[in-house]
Structure formats: structure tokens, C-alpha cells
CSV table of C-alpha atoms in Angstrom, one decimal:
chain,number,residue,atom,x,y,z
A,1,UNK,CA,-51.1,23.8,12.0
A,2,UNK,CA,-47.6,22.4,11.6
A,3,UNK,CA,-46.9,18.8,11.0
A,4,UNK,CA,-44.2,17.0,13.0
A,5,UNK,CA,-41.7,17.5,10.1
A,6,UNK,CA,-42.4,21.2,9.9
A,7,UNK,CA,-41.9,21.6,13.7
A,8,UNK,CA,-38.6,19.7,13.5
A,9,UNK,CA,-37.4,21.9,10.6
A,10,UNK,CA,-38.4,25.0,12.5
A,11,UNK,CA,-36.2,24.0,15.4
A,12,UNK,CA,-33.3,23.3,13.0
A,13,UNK,CA,-33.8,26.7,11.4
A,14,UNK,CA,-33.7,28.4,14.8
A,15,UNK,CA,-30.4,26.6,15.6
A,16,UNK,CA,-28.8,27.9,12.4
A,17,UNK,CA,-30.3,31.4,12.1
A,18,UNK,CA,-31.1,32.2,15.8
A,19,UNK,CA,-34.6,33.3,14.7
A,20,UNK,CA,-37.9,31.6,14.0
A,21,UNK,CA,-38.9,31.0,10.4
A,22,UNK,CA,-41.5,33.4,8.8
A,23,UNK,CA,-42.9,30.6,6.8
A,24,UNK,CA,-42.7,26.8,6.5
A,25,UNK,CA,-43.8,25.5,3.1
A,26,UNK,CA,-44.3,22.0,1.7
A,27,UNK,CA,-44.8,20.5,-1.7
A,28,UNK,CA,-46.1,16.9,-2.3
A,29,UNK,CA,-43.9,14.5,-4.2
A,30,UNK,CA,-44.7,13.1,-7.6
A,31,UNK,CA,-43.0,11.0,-10.3
A,32,UNK,CA,-43.5,10.8,-14.0
A,33,UNK,CA,-43.7,7.2,-15.1
A,34,UNK,CA,-43.8,8.1,-18.8
A,35,UNK,CA,-44.0,11.4,-20.6
A,36,UNK,CA,-41.1,13.6,-19.4
A,37,UNK,CA,-41.4,16.8,-21.6
A,38,UNK,CA,-43.9,15.2,-24.0
A,39,UNK,CA,-47.1,16.8,-22.7
A,40,UNK,CA,-46.5,20.0,-24.6
A,41,UNK,CA,-46.0,18.1,-27.8
A,42,UNK,CA,-49.3,16.2,-27.6
A,43,UNK,CA,-47.6,13.2,-26.2
A,44,UNK,CA,-48.8,10.9,-23.4
A,45,UNK,CA,-48.0,11.5,-19.8
A,46,UNK,CA,-48.5,9.4,-16.6
A,47,UNK,CA,-47.6,11.3,-13.5
A,48,UNK,CA,-48.3,9.7,-10.1
A,49,UNK,CA,-48.3,11.0,-6.5
A,50,UNK,CA,-45.9,9.5,-4.0
A,51,UNK,CA,-45.8,9.6,-0.2
A,52,UNK,CA,-42.6,11.8,-0.1
A,53,UNK,CA,-42.4,15.5,-0.3
A,54,UNK,CA,-40.3,18.6,0.2
A,55,UNK,CA,-40.4,20.9,3.2
A,56,UNK,CA,-38.6,24.2,3.7
A,57,UNK,CA,-38.6,26.9,6.4
A,58,UNK,CA,-37.7,30.4,5.4
A,59,UNK,CA,-37.5,34.0,6.5
A,60,UNK,CA,-37.7,37.3,4.7
A,61,UNK,CA,-34.5,39.4,4.7
A,62,UNK,CA,-34.4,42.9,3.1
A,63,UNK,CA,-31.2,44.8,2.6
A,64,UNK,CA,-30.7,48.5,2.4
A,65,UNK,CA,-30.5,48.3,-1.4
A,66,UNK,CA,-34.0,46.9,-1.3
A,67,UNK,CA,-32.8,43.6,-2.7
A,68,UNK,CA,-34.0,40.3,-1.1
A,69,UNK,CA,-31.6,37.5,-0.2
A,70,UNK,CA,-32.2,33.8,-0.1
A,71,UNK,CA,-30.0,31.2,1.5
A,72,UNK,CA,-30.3,27.4,1.3
A,73,UNK,CA,-28.9,25.3,4.1
A,74,UNK,CA,-29.0,21.5,4.4
A,75,UNK,CA,-28.6,19.5,7.5
A,76,UNK,CA,-28.1,15.7,7.0
A,77,UNK,CA,-28.3,15.9,3.2
A,78,UNK,CA,-28.3,12.5,1.7
């Protein structure tokens, strides 16, 4: 089941690529209040979840050389 954001991104993807996305993925947002790159040195860390995230539609394209290709487009990038 797609969220409103994922549906909106699917429509934008269709405008750009003239096809529907094969997948729409999302990742929750987080911040590191303290501890950037210290966790693997036995340092303290304090990550926290935030109410923002990343969403991205995509499709699979295979070329004759059996290499895959990825493209990144941005609409209204701030």
C-alpha cells in the first residue's frame, strides 16, 4: 500500500520516464546528536529518529551488455 508521497512520486516518475516505477522505496530519517563515527571506537552515540525521510521510485533497466543502469532525477530540489 503506497502512501500519499509514494503515489505522488510515482506520478512524477511516469511524467519523466513514460513508464511506471517497478519499485518505490522509503527510508526513515535520523540524526546523530553526538557520536558521529565514534561508535566503532567504543565511543558514545546518541542517534534519534525524526519525522522526515527519503523516498525514491525506480525501475530496472538491463542493457545488451548485461550491465544495469541507474539514473537519479530531482524535481523541485531544495
